Tab-separated table of C-alpha atoms in Angstrom:
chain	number	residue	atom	x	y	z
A	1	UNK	CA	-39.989	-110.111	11.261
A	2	UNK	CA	-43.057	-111.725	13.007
A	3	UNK	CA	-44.986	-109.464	14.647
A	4	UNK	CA	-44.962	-109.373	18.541
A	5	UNK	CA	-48.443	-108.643	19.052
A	6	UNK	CA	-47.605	-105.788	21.596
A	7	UNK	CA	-48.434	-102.224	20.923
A	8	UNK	CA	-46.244	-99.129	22.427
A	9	UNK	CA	-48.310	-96.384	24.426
A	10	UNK	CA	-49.935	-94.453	22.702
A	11	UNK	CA	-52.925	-91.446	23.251
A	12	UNK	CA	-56.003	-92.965	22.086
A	13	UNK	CA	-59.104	-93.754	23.542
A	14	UNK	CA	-59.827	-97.116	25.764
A	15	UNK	CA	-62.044	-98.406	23.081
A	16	UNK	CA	-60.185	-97.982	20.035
A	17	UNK	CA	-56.696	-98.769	21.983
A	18	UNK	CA	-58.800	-102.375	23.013
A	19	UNK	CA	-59.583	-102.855	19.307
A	20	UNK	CA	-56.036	-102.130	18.179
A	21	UNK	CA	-54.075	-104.412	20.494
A	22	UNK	CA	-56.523	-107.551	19.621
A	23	UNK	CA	-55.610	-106.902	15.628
A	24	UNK	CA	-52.197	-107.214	17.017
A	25	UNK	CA	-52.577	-110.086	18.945
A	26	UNK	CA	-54.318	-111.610	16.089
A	27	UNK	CA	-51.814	-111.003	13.054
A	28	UNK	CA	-48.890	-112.267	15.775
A	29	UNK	CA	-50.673	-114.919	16.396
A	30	UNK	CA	-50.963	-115.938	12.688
A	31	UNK	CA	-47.515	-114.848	12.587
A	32	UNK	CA	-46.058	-117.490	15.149
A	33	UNK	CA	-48.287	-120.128	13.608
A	34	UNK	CA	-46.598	-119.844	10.206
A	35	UNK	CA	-43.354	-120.161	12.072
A	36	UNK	CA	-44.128	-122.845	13.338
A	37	UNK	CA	-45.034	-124.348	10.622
A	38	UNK	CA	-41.823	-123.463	9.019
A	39	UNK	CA	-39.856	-125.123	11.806
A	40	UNK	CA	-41.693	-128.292	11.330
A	41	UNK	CA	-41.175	-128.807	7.959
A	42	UNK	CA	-37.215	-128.275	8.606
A	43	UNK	CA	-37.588	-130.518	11.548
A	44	UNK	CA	-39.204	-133.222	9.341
A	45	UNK	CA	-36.623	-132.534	6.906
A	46	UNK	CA	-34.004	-133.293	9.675
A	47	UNK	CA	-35.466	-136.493	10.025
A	48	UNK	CA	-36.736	-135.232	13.406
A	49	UNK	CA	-40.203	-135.234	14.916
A	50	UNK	CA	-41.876	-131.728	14.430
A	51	UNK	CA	-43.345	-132.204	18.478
A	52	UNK	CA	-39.517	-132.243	19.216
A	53	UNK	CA	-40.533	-127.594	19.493
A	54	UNK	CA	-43.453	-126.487	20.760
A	55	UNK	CA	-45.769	-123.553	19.345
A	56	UNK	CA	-44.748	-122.369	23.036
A	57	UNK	CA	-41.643	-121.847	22.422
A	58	UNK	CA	-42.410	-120.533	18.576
A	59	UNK	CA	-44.560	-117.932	20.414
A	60	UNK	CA	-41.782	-117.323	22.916
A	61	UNK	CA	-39.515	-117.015	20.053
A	62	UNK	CA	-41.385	-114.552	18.027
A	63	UNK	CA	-41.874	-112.366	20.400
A	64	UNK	CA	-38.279	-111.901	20.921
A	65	UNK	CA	-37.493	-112.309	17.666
A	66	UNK	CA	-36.464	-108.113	17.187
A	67	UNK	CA	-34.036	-108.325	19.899
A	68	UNK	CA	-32.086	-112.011	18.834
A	69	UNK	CA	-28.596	-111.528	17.938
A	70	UNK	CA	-25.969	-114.362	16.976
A	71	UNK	CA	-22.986	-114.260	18.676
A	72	UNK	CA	-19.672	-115.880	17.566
A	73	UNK	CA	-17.238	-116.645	20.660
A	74	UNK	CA	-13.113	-117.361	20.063
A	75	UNK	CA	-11.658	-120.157	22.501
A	76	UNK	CA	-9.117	-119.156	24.705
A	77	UNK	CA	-6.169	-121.223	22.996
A	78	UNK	CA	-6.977	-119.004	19.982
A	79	UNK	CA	-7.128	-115.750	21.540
A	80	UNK	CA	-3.752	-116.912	23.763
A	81	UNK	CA	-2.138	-117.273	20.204
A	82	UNK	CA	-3.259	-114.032	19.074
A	83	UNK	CA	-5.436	-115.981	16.097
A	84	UNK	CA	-9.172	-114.841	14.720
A	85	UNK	CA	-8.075	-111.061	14.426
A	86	UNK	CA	-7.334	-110.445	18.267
A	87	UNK	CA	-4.103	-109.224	17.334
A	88	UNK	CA	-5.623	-106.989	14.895
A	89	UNK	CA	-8.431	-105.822	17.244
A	90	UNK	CA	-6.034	-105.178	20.686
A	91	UNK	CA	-3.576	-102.945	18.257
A	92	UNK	CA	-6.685	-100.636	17.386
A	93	UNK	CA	-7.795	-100.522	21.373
A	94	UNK	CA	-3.960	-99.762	22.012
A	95	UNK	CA	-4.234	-96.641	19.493
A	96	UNK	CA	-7.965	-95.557	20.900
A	97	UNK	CA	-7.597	-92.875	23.417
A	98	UNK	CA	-10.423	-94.195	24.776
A	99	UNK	CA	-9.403	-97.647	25.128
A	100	UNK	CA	-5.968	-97.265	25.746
A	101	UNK	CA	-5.438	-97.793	29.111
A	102	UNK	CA	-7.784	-101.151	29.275
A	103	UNK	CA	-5.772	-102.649	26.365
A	104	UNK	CA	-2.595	-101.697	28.267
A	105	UNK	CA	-3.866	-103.301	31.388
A	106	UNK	CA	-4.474	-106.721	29.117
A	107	UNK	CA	-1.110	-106.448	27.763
A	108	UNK	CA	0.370	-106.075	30.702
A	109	UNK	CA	-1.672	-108.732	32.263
A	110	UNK	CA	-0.603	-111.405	29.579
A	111	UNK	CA	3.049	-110.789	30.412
A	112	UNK	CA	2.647	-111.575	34.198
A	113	UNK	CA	0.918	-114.602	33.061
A	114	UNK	CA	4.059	-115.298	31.360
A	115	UNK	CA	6.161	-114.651	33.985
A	116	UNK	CA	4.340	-116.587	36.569
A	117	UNK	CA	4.827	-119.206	34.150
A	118	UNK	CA	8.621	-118.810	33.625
A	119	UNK	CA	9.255	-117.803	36.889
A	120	UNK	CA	6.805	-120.016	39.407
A	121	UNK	CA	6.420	-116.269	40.962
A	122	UNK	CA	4.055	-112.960	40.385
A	123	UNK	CA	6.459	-109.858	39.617
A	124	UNK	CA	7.659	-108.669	42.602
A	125	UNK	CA	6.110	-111.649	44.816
A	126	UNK	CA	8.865	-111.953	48.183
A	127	UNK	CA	6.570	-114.522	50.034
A	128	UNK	CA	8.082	-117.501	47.860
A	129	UNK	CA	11.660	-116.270	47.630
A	130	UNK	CA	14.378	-117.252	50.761
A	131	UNK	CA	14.561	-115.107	53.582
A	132	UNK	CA	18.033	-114.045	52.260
A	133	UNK	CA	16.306	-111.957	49.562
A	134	UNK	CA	14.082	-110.436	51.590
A	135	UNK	CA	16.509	-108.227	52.871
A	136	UNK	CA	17.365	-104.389	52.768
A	137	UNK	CA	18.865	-103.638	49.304
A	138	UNK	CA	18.396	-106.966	47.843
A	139	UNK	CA	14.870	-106.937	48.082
A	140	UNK	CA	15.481	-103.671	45.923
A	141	UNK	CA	17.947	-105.419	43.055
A	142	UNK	CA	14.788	-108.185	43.197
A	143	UNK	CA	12.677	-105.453	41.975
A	144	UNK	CA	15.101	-104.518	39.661
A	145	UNK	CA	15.543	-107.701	38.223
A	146	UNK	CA	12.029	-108.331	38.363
A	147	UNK	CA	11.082	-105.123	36.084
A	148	UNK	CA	13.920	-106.036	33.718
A	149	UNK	CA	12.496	-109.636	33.013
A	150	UNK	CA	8.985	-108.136	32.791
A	151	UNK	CA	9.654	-105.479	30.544
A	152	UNK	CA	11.651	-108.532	28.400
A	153	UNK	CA	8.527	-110.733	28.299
A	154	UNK	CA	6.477	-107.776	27.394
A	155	UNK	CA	8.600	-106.521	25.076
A	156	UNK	CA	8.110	-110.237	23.166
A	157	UNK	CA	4.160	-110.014	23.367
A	158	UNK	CA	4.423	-106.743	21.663
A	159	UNK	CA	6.953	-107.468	18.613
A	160	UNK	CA	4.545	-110.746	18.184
A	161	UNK	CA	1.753	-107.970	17.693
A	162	UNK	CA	3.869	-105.770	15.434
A	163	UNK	CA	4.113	-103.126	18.207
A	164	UNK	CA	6.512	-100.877	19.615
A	165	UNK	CA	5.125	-98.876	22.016
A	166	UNK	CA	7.489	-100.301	25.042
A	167	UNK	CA	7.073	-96.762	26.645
A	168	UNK	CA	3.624	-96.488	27.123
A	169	UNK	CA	3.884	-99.132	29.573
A	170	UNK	CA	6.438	-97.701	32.001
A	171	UNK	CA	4.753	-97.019	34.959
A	172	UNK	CA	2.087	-100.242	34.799
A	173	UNK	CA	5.806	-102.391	34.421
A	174	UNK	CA	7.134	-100.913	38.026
A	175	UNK	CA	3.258	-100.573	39.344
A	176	UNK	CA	2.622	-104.733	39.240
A	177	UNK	CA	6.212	-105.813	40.518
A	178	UNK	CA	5.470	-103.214	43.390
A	179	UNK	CA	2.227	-104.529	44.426
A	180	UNK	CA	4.151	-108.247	43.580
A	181	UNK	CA	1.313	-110.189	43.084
A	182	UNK	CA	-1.503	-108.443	45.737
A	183	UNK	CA	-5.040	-108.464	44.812
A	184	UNK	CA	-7.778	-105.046	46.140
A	185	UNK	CA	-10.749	-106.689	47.875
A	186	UNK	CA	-13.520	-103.989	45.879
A	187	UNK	CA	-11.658	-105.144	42.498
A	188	UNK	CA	-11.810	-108.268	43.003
A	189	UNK	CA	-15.449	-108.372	44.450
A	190	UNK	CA	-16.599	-105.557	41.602
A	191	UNK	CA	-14.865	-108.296	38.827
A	192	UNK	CA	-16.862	-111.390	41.299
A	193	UNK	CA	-19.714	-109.317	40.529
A	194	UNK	CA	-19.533	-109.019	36.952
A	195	UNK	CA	-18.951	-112.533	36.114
A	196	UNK	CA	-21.461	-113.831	38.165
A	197	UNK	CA	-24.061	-111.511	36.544
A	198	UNK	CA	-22.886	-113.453	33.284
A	199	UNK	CA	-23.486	-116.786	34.974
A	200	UNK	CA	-27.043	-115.954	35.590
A	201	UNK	CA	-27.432	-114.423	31.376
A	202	UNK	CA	-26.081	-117.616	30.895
A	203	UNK	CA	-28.120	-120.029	33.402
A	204	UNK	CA	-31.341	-117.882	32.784
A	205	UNK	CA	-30.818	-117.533	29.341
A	206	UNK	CA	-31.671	-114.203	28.852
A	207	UNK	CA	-29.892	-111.075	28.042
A	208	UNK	CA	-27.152	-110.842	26.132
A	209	UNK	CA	-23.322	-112.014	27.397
A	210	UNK	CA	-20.240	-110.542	27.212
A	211	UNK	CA	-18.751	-112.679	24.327
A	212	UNK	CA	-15.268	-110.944	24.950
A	213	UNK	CA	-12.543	-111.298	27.458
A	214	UNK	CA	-13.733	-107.915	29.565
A	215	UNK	CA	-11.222	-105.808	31.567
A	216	UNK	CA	-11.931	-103.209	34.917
A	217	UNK	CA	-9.495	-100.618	34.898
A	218	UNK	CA	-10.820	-99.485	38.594
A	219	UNK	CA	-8.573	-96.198	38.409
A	220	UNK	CA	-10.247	-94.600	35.799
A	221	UNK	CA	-13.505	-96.884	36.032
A	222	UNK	CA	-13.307	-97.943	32.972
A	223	UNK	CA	-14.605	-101.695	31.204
A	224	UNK	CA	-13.618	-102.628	27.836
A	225	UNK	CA	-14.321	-105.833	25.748
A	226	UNK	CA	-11.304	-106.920	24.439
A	227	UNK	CA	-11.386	-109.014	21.197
């Protein structure tokens, strides 16, 4: 790797500290140069001009050049189909104790996704169904019926994965029709917050992104990457 013409702190004396961070300067410096050089020759290759990247940027390069990582992103229609291994990768966060509960919560998610879908509706949303329903024990059968088709929809998403374990998601089933559709204010701002802090890796371009769909599980403060 080229070197980055930094040296760490060290005990040594001002002098000989002084003479060992110019040799480093100096080798990085040759370093970036035959970098660039590199990248010209490709350029010229290309068919491009060789000005078209600076020695700036070669510099700017090299010095980063321990810390660079490629990172290979899957498009949304692929992970909605389950292709590129995400079905593979959510059944081993299902079976992780410690990821268990945020690959639930994207399971679970998926399959109100479907339902709004299907049904025009979140689970257990009464603001968009006639005042008739609203009522006393047939706002109750709504529920019901409302965990029944969710469970149903849920139940497909997992046989599609080659899953059965219907069970585990009992309580998160009868948790989103009861809170039909409603939204915390601190999740929502905490999830604002993430995302936006990926805008700016993004804008800025530096640090690394999340390359994964990411999930808050805000009871047991918990983030995953999923996929």
């Amino acid at each position: 790797m080229p070197l980055r013409g930094d040296i760490p702190d060290m005990a040594s004396a001002t002098e000989s500290y002084i003479a060992l961070q110019r040799v480093y300067r100096e080798k990085a410096a040759v370093d970036a140069a035959e970098v660039h050089a590199h990248i010209c020759n490709f350029l010229h290759g290309a068919g491009k001009r060789g000005e078209t990247f600076s020695l700036k940027d070669t510099v700017s390069f090299c010095r980063n050049a321990a810390n660079l990582q490629v990172n290979h992103w899957i498009t949304l229609a692929d992970e909605a189909a389950w292709k590129s291994d995400c079905s593979k990768n959510i059944s081993c966060q299902l079976a992780g104790e410690d990821t268990q509960s945020c690959a639930a919560l994207y399971l679970i998610l998926r399959a109100v996704d479907s339902f709004k879908e299907k049904y025009g509706r979140a689970p257990g949303e009464v603001a968009v169904l006639p005042t008739a329903l609203l009522l006393g024990a047939a706002k109750d059968d709504m529920a019901k019926i409302d965990i029944s088709r969710l469970r149903i929809i849920l139940h497909g998403i997992l046989s599609e994965l080659g899953l059965s374990k219907l069970g585990l998601f009992d309580d998160l089933i009868v948790e989103f029709v009861r809170s039909g559709g409603c939204e915390l204010q601190t999740v929502a701002s905490m999830v604002a917050g993430i995302g936006s802090q990926e805008v700016i890796k993004l804008v800025t371009q530096q640090f690394v992104p999340c390359g994964k769909t990411l999930v808050y599980d805000a009871v047991d403060s918990a983030v995953l990457s999923i996929m």
